[in-house]
Coordinates of C-alpha atoms and ligand atoms in Angstrom, one line a residue:
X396 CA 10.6 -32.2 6.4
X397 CA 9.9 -32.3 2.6
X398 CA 8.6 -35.7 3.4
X399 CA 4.8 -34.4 3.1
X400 CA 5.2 -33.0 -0.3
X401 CA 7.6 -35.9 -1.6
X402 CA 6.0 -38.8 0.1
X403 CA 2.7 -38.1 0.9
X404 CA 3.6 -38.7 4.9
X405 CA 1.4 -35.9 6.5
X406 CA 3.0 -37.0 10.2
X407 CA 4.7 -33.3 10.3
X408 CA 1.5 -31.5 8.7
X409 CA -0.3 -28.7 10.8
X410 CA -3.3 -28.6 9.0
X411 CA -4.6 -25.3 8.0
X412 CA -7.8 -26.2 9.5
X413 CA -5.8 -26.3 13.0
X414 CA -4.2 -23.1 12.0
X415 CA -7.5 -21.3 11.6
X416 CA -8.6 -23.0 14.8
X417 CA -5.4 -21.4 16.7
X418 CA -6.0 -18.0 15.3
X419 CA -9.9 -18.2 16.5
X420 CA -8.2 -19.1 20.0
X421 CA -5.4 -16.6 20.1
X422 CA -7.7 -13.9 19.0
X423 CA -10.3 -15.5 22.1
X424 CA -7.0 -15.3 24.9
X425 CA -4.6 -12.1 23.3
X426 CA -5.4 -8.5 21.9
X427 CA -6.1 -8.6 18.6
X428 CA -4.9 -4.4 18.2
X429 CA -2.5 -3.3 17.4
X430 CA -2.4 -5.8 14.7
X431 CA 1.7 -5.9 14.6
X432 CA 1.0 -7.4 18.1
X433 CA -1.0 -10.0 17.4
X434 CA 0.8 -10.9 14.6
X435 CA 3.7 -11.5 16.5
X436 CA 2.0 -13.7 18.9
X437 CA 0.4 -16.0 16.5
X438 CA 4.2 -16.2 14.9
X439 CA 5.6 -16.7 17.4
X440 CA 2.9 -19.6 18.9
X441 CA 3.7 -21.8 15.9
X442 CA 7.7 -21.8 16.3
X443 CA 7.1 -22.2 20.4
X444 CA 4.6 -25.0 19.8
X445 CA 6.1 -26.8 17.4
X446 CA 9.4 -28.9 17.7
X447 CA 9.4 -29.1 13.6
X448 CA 8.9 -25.6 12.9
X449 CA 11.4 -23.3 12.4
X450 CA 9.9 -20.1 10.8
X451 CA 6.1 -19.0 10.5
X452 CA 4.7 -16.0 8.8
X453 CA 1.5 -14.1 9.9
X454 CA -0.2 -11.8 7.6
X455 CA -3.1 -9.6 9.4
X456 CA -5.2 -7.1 7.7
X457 CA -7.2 -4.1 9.4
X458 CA -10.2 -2.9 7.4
X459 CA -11.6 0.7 8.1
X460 CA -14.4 0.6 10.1
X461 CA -15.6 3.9 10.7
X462 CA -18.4 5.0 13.3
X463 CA -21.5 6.2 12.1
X464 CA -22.5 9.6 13.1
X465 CA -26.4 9.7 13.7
X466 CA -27.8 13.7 14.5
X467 CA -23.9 14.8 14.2
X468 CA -23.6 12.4 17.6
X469 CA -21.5 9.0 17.3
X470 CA -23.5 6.2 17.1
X471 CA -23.1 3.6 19.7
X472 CA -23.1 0.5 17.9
X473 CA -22.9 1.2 14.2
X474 CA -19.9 1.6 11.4
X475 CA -19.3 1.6 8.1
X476 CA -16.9 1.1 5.6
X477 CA -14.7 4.1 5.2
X478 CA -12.7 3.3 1.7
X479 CA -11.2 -0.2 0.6
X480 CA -7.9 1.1 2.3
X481 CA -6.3 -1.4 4.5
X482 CA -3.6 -2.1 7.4
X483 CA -1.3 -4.7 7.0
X484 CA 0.8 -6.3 8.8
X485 CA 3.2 -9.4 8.6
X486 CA 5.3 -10.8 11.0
X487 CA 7.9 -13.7 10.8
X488 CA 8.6 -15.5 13.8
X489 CA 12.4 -17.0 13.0
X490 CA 13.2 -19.7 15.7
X491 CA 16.5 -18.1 17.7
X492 CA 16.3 -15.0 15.6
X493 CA 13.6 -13.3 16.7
X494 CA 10.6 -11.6 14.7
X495 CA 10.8 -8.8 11.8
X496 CA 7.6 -7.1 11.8
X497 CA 6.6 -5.1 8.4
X498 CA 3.9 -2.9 8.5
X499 CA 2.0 -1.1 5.8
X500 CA -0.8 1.1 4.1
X501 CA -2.1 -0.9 1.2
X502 CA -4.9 0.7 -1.5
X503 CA -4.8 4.0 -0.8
X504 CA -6.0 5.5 -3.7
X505 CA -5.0 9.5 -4.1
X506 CA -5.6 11.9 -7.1
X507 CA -4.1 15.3 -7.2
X508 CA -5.5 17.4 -10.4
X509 CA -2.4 19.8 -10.7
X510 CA 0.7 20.2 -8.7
X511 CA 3.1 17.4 -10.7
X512 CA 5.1 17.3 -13.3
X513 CA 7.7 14.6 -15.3
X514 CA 10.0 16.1 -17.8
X515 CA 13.4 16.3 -19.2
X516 CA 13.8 11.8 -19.0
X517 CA 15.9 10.0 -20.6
X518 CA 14.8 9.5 -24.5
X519 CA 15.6 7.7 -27.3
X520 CA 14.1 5.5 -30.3
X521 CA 11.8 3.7 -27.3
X522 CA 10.1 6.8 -26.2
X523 CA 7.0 8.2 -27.1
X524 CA 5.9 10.0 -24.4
X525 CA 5.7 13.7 -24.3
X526 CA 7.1 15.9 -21.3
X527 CA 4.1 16.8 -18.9
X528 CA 4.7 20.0 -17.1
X529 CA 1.0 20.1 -15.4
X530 CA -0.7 16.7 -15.3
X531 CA -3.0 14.4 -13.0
X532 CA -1.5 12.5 -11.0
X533 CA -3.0 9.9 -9.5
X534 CA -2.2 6.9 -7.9
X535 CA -3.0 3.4 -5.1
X536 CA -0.8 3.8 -2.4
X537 CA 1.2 0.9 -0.9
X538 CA 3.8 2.1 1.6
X539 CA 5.4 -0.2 4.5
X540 CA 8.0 0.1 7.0
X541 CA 10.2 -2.6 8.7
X542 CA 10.6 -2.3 12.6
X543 CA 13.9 -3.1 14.1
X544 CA 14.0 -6.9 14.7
X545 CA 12.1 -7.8 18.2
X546 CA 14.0 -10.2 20.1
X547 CA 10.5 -11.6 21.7
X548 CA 7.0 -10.9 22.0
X549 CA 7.6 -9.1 25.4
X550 CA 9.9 -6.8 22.8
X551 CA 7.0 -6.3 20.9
X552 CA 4.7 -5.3 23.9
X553 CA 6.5 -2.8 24.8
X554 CA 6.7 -1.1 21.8
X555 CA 2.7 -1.4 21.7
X556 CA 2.4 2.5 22.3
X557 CA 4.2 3.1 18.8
X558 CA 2.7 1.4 16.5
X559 CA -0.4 3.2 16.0
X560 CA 1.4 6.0 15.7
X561 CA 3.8 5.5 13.7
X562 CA 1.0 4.6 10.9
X563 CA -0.8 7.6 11.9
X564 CA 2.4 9.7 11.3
X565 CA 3.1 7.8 7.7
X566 CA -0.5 8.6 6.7
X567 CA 0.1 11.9 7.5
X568 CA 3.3 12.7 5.9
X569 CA 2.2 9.9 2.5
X570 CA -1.2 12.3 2.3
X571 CA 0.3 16.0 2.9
X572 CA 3.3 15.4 0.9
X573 CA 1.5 14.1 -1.5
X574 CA -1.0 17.0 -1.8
X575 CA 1.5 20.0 -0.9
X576 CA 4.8 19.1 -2.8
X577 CA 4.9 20.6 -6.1
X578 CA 6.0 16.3 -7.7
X579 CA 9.1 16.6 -10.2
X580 CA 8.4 12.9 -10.5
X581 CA 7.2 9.9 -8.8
X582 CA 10.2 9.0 -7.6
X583 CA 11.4 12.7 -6.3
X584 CA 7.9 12.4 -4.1
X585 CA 8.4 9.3 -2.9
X586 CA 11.8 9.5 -1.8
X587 CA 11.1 12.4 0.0
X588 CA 8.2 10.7 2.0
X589 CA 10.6 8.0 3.1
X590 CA 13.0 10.3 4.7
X591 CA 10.2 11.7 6.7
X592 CA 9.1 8.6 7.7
X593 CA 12.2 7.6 8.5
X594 CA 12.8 10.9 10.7
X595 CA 9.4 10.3 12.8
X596 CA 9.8 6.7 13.4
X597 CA 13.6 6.5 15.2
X598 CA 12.3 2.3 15.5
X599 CA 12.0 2.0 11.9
X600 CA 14.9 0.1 10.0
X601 CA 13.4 1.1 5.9
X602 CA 10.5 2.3 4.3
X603 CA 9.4 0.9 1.5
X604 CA 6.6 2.5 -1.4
X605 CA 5.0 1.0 -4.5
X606 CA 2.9 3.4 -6.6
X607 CA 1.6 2.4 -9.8
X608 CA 1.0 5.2 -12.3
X609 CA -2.6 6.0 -12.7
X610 CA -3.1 7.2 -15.7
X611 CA -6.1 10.1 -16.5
X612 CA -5.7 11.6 -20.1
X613 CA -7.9 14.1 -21.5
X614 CA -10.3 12.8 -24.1
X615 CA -8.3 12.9 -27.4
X616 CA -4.7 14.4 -27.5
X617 CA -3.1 12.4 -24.8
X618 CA -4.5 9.0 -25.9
X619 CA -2.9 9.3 -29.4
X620 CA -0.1 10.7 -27.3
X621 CA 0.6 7.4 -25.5
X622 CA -1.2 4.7 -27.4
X623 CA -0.5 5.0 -31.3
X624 CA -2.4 1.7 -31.6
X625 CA -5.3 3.6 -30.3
X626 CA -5.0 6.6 -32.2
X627 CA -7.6 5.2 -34.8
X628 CA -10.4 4.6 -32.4
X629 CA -9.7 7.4 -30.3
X630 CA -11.0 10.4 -31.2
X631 CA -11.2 14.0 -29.9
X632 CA -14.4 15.8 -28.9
X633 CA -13.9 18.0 -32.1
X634 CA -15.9 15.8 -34.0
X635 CA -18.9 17.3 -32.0
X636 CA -20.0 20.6 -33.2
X637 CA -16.2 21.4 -32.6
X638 CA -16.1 21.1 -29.1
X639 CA -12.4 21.9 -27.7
X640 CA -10.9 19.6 -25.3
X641 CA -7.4 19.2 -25.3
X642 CA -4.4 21.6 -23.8
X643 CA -5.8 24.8 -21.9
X644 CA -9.5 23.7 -22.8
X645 CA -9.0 20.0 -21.2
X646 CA -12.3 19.3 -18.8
X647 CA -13.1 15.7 -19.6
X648 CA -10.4 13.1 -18.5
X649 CA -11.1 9.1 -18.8
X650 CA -9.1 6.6 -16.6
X651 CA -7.0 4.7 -18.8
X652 CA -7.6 0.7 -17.7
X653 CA -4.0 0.0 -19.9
X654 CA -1.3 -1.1 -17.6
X655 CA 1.3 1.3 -16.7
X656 CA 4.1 2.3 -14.5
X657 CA 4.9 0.7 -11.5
X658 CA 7.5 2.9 -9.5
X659 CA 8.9 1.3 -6.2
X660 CA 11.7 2.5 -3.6
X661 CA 13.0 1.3 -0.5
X662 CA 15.3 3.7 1.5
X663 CA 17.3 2.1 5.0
X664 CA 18.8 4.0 7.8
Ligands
AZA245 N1 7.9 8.8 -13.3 C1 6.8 9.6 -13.2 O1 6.6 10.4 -12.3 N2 5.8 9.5 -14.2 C2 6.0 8.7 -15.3 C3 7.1 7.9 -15.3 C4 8.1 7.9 -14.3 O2 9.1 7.2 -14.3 N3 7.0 7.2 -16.5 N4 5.9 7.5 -17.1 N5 5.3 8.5 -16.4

């Protein structure tokens, strides 16, 4: 099988021009929503088609295409782009094993401008940040969940009616949580939105999240705070007629473009 990468013998290749050909017929012959279904059909045509093949992987992304409204009615025929939020779905087709479906919400980005907290970590000659007892927080939600293994497509059509809800109810739960808990940290929040998700979707073997720490500091204090390198060419507003910006009188905020945190967590039944 390795023979097309070692020896240049392309006998075994399907070439990715026939696999964009097969999607373009799949999508033509088979609904293409909810997307975990059509993943699993295009998986599973490449293990059934091909002798050689043992495993294939389908990735599907669902961008938001919202309907217009035109005189508060709904237009009839035109949409636009509601955010750079997207569904994704990938589904690997095993052959004899069956096909793990993972679905998730990818880049959707959240700010909340009080409500969470991160104090009392761990410290030592490494640590320079201060405790934050009333911050931003704000982050670019990525948050999947694994379905039980589907023995066969048929498996996967009949749990059609559940998919869409299922992201509907993870949507739900990532964006109230996210807005109504009072956050401890990161990691309490997300936790917490796993269990949920776990509670409202009985099919769902683990839920996964990956939020990166998005990072808005008040002009000033909380740059010198975090970045000593920066303290020199970061400067307060009190170098303008004394304007006050930091603590209780913090109004402006930049994003900061450094890389930060990248908190994950998977939790399993
Ligand atoms: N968790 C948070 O909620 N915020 C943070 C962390 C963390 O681990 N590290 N920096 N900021």
């Amino acid at each position: 099988m390795l023979h097309r990468y070692t020896e240049a013998n392309n006998k075994v290749v399907v070439a990715t021009d026939t696999m964009k050909q097969t999607v373009y017929i799949m999508a033509k012959q088979h609904p293409v929503t909810p997307p975990e279904l059509f993943g699993s059909i295009v998986a599973s045509h490449f293990i059934d088609t091909y002798k050689h093949i043992h495993s294939a992987k389908v990735t599907v992304k669902v961008h938001r295409w919202t309907r217009l409204n035109v005189n508060e009615k709904p237009h009839p025929h035109s949409f636009y782009r509601d955010g750079s939020e997207t569904r994704n779905v990938q589904a690997v087709a095993d052959k004899g094993k069956g096909t793990t479906v993972r679905t998730c919400i990818a880049g959707l980005l959240v700010l909340k401008s009080t409500g969470s907290a991160f104090n009392d970590f761990y410290r030592d000659e490494y640590t320079l940040l201060q405790d934050a007892f009333d911050r931003i927080l704000s982050t670019e939600v990525d948050c999947g969940w694994v379905w039980n293994k589907f023995s066969s497509v048929k498996e996967v059509e009949s749990a059609v009616p559940k998919f869409d809800k299922a992201w509907e109810a993870a949507r739900k739960i990532t964006l109230e949580t996210f807005a109504t808990e009072s956050s401890p940290s990161v990691q309490n929040t997300l936790y917490k939105m796993c269990e949920q998700i776990l509670e409202a979707v009985p099919q769902v073997a683990s839920v996964d999240y990956s939020l990166p720490n998005k990072h808005y500091f008040e002009i000033g204090k909380s740059s010198r705070q975090f970045f000593t390198y920066a303290a020199n060419m970061l400067q307060d507003l009190s170098w303008h007629k004394g304007l006050k910006n930091t603590g209780k009188d913090a109004e402006v905020y930049a994003p900061q473009s450094d890389p930060n945190g990248l908190i994950q967590c998977t939790v399993s039944r």
